[in-house]
PDB file of C-alpha atoms in Angstrom:
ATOM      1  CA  UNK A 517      21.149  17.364  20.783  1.00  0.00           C
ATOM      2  CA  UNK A 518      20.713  18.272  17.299  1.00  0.00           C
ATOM      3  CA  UNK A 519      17.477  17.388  16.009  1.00  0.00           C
ATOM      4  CA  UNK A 520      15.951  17.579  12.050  1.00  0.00           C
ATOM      5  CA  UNK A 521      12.359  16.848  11.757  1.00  0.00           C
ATOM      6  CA  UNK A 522      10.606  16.508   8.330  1.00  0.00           C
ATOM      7  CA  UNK A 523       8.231  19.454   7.551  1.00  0.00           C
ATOM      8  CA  UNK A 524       4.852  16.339   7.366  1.00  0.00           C
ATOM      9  CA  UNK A 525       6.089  15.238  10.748  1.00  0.00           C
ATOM     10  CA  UNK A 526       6.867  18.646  13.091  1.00  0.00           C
ATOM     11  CA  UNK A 527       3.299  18.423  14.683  1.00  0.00           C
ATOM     12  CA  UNK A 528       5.199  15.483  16.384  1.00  0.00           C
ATOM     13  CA  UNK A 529       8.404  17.315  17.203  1.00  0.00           C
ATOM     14  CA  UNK A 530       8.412  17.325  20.905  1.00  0.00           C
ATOM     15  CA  UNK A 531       7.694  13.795  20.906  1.00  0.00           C
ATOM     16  CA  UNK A 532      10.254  13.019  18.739  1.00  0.00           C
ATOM     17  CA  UNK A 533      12.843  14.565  20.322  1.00  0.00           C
ATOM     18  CA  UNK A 534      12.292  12.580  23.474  1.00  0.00           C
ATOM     19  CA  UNK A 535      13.074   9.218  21.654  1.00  0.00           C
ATOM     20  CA  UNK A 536      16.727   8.934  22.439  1.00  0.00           C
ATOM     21  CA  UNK A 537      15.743   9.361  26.383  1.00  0.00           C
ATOM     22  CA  UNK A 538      12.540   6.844  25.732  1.00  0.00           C
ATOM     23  CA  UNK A 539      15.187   4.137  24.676  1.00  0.00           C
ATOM     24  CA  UNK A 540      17.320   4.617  26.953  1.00  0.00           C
ATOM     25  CA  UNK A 541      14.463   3.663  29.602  1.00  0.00           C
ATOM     26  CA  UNK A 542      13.544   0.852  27.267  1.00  0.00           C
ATOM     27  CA  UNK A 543      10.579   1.973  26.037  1.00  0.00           C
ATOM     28  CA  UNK A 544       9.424   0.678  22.692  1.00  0.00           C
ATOM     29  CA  UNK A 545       9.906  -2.874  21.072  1.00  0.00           C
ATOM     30  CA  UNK A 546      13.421  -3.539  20.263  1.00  0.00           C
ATOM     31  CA  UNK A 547      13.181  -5.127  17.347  1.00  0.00           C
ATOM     32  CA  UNK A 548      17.106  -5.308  16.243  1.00  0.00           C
ATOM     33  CA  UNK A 549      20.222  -5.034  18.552  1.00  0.00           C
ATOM     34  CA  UNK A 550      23.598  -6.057  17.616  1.00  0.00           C
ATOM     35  CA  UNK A 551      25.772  -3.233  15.966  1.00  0.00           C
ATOM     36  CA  UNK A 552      23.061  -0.744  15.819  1.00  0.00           C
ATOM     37  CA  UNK A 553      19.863  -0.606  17.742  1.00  0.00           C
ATOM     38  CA  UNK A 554      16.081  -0.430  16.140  1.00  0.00           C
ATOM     39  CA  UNK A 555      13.238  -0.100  18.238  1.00  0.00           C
ATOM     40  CA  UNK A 556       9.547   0.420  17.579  1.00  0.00           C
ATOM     41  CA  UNK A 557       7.455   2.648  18.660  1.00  0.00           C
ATOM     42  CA  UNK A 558       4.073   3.892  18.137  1.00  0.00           C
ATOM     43  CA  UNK A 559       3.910   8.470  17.366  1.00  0.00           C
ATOM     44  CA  UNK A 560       0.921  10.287  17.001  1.00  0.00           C
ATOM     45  CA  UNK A 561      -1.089   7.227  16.017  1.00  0.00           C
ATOM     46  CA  UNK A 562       2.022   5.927  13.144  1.00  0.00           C
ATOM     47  CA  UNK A 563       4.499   3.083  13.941  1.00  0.00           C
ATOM     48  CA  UNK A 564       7.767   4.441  13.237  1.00  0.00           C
ATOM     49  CA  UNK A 565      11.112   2.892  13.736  1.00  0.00           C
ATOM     50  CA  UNK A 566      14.282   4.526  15.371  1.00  0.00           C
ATOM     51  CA  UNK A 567      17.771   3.051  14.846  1.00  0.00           C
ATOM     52  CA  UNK A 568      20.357   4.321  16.764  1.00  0.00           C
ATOM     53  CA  UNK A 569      23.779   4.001  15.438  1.00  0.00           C
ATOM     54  CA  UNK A 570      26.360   2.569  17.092  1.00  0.00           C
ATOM     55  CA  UNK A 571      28.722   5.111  19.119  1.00  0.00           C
ATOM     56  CA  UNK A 572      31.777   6.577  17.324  1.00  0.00           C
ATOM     57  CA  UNK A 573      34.981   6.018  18.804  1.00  0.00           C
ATOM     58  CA  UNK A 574      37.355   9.542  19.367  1.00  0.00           C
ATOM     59  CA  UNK A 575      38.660   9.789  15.532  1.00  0.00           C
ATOM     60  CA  UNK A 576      35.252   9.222  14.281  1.00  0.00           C
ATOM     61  CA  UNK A 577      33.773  11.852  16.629  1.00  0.00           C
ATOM     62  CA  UNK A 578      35.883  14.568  14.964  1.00  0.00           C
ATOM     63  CA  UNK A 579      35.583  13.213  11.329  1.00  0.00           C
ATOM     64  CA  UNK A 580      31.647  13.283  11.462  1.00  0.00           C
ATOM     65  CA  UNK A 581      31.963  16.954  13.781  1.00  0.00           C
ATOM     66  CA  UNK A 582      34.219  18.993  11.619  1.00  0.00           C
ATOM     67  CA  UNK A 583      34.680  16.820   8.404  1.00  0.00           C
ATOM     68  CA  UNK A 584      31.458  14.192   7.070  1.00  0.00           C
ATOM     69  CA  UNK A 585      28.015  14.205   7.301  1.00  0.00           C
ATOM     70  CA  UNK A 586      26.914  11.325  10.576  1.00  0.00           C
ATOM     71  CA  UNK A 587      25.471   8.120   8.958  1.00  0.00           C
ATOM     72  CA  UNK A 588      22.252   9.542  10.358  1.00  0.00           C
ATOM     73  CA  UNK A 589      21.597  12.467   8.459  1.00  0.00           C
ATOM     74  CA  UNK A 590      22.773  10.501   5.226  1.00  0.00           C
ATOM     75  CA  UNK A 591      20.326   7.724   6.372  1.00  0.00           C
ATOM     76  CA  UNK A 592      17.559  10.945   6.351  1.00  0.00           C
ATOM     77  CA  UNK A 593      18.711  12.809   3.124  1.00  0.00           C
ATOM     78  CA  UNK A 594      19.373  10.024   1.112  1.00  0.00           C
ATOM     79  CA  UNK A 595      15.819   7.861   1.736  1.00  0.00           C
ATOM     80  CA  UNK A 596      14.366  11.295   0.363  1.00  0.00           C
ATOM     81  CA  UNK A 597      16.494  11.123  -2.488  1.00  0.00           C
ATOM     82  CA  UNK A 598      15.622   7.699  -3.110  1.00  0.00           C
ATOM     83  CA  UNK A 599      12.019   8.342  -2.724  1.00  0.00           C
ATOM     84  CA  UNK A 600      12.637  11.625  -5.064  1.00  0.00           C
ATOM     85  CA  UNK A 601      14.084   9.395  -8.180  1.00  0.00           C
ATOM     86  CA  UNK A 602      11.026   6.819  -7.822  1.00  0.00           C
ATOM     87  CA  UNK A 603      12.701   4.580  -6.161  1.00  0.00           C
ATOM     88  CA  UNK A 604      10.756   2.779  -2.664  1.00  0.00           C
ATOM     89  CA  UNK A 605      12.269   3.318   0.642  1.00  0.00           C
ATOM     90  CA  UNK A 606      10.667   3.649   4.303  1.00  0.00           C
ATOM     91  CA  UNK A 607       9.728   7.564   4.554  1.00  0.00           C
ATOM     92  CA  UNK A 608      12.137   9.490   6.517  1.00  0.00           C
ATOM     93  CA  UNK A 609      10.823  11.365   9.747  1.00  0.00           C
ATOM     94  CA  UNK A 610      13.587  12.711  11.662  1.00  0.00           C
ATOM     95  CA  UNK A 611      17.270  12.372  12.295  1.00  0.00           C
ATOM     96  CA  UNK A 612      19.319  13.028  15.811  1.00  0.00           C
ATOM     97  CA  UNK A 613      22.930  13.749  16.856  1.00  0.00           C
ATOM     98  CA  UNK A 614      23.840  14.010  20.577  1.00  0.00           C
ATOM     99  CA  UNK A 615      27.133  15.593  20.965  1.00  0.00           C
ATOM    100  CA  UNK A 616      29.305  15.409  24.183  1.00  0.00           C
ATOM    101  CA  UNK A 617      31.889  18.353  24.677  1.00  0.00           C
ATOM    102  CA  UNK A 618      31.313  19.729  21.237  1.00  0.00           C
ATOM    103  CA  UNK A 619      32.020  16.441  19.993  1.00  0.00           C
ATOM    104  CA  UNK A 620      29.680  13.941  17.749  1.00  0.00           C
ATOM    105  CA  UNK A 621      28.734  10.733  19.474  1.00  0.00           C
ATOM    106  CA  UNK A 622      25.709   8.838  18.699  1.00  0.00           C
ATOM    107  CA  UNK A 623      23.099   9.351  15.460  1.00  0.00           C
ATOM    108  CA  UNK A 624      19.418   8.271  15.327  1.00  0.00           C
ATOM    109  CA  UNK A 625      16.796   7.898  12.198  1.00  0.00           C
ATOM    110  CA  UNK A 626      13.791   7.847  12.687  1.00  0.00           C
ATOM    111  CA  UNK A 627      11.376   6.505   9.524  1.00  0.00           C
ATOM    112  CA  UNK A 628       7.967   5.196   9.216  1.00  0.00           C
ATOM    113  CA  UNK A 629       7.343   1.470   9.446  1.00  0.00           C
ATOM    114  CA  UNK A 630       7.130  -0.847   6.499  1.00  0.00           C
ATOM    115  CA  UNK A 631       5.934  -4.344   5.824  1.00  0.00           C
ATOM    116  CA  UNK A 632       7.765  -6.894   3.746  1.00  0.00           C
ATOM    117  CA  UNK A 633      10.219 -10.085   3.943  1.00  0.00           C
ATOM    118  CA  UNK A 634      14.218  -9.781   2.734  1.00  0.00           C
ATOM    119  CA  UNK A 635      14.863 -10.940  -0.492  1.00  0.00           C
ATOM    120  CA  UNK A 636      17.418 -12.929   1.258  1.00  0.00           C
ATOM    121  CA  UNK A 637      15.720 -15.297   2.910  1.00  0.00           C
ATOM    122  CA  UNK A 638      13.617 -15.920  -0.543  1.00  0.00           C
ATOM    123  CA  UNK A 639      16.740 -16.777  -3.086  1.00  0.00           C
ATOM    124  CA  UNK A 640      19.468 -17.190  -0.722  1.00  0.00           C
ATOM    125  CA  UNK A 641      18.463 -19.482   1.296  1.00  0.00           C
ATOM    126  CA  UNK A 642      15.891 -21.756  -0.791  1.00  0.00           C
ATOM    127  CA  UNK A 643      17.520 -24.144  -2.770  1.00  0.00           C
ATOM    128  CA  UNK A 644      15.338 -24.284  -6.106  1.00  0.00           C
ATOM    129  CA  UNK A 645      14.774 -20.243  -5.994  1.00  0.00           C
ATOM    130  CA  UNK A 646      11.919 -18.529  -8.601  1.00  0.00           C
ATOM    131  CA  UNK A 647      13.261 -17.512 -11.196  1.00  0.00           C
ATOM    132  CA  UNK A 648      10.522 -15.024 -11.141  1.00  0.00           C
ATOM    133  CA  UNK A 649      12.027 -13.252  -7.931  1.00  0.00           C
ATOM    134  CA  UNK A 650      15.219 -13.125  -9.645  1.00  0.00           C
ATOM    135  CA  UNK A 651      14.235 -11.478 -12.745  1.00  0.00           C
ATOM    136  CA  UNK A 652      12.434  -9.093 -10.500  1.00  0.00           C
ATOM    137  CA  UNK A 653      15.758  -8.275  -8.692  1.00  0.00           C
ATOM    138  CA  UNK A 654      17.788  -7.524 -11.251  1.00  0.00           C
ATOM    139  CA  UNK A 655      14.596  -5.659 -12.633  1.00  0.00           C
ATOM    140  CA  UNK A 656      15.000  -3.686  -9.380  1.00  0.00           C
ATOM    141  CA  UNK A 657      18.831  -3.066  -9.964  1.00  0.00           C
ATOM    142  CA  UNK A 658      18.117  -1.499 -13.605  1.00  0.00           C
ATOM    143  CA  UNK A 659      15.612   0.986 -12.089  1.00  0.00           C
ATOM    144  CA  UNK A 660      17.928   2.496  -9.127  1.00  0.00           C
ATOM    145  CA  UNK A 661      21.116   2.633 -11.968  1.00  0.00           C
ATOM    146  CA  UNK A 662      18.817   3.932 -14.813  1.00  0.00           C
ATOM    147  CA  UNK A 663      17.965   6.658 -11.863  1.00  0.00           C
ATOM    148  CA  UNK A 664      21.474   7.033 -10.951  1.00  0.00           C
ATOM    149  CA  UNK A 665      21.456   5.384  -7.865  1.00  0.00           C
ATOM    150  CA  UNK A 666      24.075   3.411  -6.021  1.00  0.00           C
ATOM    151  CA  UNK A 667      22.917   1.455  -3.699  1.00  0.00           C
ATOM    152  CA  UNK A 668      26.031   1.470  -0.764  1.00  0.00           C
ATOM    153  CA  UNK A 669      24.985  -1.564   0.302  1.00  0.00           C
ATOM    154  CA  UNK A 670      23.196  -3.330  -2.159  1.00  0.00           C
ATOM    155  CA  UNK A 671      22.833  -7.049  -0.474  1.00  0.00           C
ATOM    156  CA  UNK A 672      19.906  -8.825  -1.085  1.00  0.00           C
ATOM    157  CA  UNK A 673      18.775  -8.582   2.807  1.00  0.00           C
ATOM    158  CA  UNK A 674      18.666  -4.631   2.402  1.00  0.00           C
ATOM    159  CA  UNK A 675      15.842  -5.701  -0.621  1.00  0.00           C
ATOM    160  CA  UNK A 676      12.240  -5.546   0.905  1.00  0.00           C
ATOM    161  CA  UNK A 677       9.316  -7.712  -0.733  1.00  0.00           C
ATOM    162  CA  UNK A 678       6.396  -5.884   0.084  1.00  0.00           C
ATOM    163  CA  UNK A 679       3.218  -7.941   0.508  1.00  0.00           C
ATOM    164  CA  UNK A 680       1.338  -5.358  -2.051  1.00  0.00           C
ATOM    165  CA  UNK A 681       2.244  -3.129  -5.431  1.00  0.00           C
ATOM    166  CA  UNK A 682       2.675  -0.007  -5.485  1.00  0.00           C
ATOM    167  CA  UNK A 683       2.257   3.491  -6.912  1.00  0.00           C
ATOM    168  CA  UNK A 684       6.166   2.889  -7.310  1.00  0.00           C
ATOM    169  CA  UNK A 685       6.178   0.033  -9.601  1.00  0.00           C
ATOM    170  CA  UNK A 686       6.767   0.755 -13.139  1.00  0.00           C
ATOM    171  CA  UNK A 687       3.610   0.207 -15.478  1.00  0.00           C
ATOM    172  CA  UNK A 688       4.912  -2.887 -17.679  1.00  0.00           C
ATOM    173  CA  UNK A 689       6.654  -4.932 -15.500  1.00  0.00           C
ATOM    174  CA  UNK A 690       5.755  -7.829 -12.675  1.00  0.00           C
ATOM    175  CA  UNK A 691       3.748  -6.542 -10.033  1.00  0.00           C
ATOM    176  CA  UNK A 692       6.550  -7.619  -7.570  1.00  0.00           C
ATOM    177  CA  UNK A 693       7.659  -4.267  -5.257  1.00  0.00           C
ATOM    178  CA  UNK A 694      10.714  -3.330  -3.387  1.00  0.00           C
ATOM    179  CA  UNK A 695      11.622  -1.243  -0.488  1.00  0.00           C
ATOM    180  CA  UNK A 696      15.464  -0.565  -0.590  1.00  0.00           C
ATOM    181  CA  UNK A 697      16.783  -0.450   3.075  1.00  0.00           C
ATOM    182  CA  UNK A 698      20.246   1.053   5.013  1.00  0.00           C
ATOM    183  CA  UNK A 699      20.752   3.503   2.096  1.00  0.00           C
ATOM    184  CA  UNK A 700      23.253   5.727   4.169  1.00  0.00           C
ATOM    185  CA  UNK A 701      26.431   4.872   2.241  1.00  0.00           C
ATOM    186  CA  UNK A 702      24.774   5.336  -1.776  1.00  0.00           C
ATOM    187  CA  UNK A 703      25.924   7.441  -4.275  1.00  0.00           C
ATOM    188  CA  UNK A 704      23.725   9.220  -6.771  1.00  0.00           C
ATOM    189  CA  UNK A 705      24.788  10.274 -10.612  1.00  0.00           C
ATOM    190  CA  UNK A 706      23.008  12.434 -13.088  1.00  0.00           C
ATOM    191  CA  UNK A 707      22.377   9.407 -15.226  1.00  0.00           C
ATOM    192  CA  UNK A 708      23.219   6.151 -15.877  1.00  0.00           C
ATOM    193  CA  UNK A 709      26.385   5.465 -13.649  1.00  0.00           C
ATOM    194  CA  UNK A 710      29.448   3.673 -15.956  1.00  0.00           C
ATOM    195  CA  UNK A 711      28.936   0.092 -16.609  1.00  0.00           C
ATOM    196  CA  UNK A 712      32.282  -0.282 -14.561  1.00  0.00           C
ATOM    197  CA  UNK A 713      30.722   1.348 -11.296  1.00  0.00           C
ATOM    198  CA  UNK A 714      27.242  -0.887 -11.865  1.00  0.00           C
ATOM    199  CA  UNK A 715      29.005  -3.979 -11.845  1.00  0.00           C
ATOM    200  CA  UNK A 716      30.748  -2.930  -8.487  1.00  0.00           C
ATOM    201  CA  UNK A 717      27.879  -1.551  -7.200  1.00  0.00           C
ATOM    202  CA  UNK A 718      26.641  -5.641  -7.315  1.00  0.00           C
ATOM    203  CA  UNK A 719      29.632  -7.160  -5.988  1.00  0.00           C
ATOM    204  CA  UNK A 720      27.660  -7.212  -2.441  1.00  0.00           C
ATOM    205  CA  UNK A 721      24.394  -8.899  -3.838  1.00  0.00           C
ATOM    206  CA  UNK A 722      25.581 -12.237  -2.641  1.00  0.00           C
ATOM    207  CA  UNK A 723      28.457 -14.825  -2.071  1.00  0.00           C
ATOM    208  CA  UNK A 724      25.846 -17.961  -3.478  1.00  0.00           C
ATOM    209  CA  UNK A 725      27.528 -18.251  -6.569  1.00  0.00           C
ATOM    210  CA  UNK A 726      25.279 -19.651  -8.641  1.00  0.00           C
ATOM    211  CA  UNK A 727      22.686 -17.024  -7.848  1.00  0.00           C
ATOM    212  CA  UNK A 728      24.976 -14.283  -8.174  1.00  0.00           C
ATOM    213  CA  UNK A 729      25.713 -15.026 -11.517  1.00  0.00           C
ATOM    214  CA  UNK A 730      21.847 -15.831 -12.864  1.00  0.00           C
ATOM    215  CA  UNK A 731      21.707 -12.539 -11.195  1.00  0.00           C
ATOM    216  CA  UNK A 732      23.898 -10.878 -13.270  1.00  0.00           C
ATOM    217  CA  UNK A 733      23.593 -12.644 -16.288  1.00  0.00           C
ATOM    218  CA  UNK A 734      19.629 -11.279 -15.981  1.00  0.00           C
ATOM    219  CA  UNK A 735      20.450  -7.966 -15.529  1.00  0.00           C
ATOM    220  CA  UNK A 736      23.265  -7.588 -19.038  1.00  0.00           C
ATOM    221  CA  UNK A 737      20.080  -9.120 -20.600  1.00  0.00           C
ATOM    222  CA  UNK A 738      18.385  -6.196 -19.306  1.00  0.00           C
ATOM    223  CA  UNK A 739      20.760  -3.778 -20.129  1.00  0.00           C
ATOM    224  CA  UNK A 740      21.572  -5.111 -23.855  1.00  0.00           C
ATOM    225  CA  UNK A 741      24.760  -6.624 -23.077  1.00  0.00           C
ATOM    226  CA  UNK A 742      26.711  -9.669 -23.516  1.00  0.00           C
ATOM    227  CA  UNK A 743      25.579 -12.336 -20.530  1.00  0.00           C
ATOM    228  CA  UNK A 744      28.818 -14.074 -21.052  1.00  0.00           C
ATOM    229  CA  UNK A 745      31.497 -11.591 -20.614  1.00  0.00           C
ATOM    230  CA  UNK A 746      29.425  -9.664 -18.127  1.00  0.00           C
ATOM    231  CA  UNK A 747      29.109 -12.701 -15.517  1.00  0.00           C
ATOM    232  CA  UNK A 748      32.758 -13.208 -16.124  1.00  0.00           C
ATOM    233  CA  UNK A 749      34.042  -9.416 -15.535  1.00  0.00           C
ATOM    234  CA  UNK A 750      31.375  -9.789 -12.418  1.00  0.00           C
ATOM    235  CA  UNK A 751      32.832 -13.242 -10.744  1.00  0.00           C
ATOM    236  CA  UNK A 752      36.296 -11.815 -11.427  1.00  0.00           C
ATOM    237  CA  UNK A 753      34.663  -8.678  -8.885  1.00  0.00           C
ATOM    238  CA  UNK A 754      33.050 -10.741  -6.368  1.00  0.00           C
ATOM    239  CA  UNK A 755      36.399 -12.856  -6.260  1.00  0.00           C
ATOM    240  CA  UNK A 756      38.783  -9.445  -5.482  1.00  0.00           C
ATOM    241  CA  UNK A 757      35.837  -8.645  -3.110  1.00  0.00           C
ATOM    242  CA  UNK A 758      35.946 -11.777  -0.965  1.00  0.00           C
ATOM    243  CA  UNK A 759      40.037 -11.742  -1.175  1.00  0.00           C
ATOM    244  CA  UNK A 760      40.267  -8.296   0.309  1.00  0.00           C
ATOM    245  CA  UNK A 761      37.316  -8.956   2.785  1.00  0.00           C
ATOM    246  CA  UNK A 762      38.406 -12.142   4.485  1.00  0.00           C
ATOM    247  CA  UNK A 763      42.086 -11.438   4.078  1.00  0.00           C
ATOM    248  CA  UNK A 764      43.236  -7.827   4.735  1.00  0.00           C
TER     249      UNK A 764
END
């Protein structure tokens, strides 16, 4: 078992490393189980949650031993390099990789606990949405690309509405706050990414299509561009997104 602890967090190393075993035994409070795994538990007086990954099957194991880092120790390195550009994600504690016959098998993060409701359920799903919220969201999407971040899964469920501001939020705007979630497959640039890549990088926001393109038609406001041809070049995205999705 390989086993990377955060320099804040090694006082609670030993403890730490005995999670995968504790879960096993089904200790904790599951509190997400379908592909991947996330249980609760309480160290050294914190809540923290650990997701395990779902196992790799035989190619996988040798792409993520010899070739790619495991989705776990992106999931660690890249919530620091969120929280390094400014932007809000749950603080990374440790990662895990148990190997079998030299061989990668099964990841684990392990972050602190944070409070807040998906975006989701607040736009997607409500009929007459605030437009307040919305602006705020493609507020959000500004920040991480003016930071040169690429959200690899940038959905509106993996948006957290925290319950209060923080030290995060830029002076000037709304006092609404985000925690980005499952950052494992982002990409980060020195600057502002092309305006090709940012519009791909929303294709995943979501399928509502009137949503999606208030969405983007707040953000080119934001950015200084045309609202018009932008939600166009973006529904003609979303569309080549759903094709190869559903079809291939």
């Amino acid at each position: 078992m390989k086993i990377v602890v955060d320099q804040r967090f090694q006082h609670l190393a030993a403890e730490i490393g005995r999670l995968p075993q504790m879960m096993e035994e089904g200790q904790g409070q599951t509190v997400y189980n379908s592909r991947n795994r996330v249980v609760r538990f309480i160290m050294g007086g914190q809540p923290m949650m650990v997701k395990r990954f779902k196992r790799v099957n035989l190619v996988q194991q040798v792409v993520y031993t010899f070739f790619r880092k495991t989705k776990a120790e992106r999931a660690f390195r890249f919530a620091s390099e969120f929280l390094q550009r400014g932007i809000d994600t749950p603080q990374p504690v440790a990662y895990m990789e148990q190997r079998h016959h030299g061989l990668f098998t099964t990841g684990y993060f392990v972050s602190l606990e944070v409070l807040g409701t998906e975006t989701s359920l607040l736009l997607r799903e409500v009929h007459d949405y605030p437009p307040d919220l919305a602006e705020a969201v493609a507020r959000q999407v500004v920040r991480m690309h003016s930071r040169g971040v690429l959200h690899g899964d940038l959905n509106l469920s993996n948006f957290l509405l925290a319950p209060t501001p923080s030290p995060f939020t830029d002076e000037g705007t709304d006092d609404r706050h985000f925690i980005m979630i499952d950052t494992n497959r982002s990409h980060f640039t020195a600057g502002m990414p092309a305006p090709a890549e940012c519009l791909q990088n929303m294709v995943r926001l979501t399928h509502r299509r009137d949503l999606y393109e208030d969405l983007v038609r707040r953000y080119a406001r934001l950015r200084g561009w045309n609202p018009d041809e932008t939600a166009s070049q973006a529904l003609q995205l979303l569309e080549r997104f759903e094709n190869r999705r559903f079809h291939l």
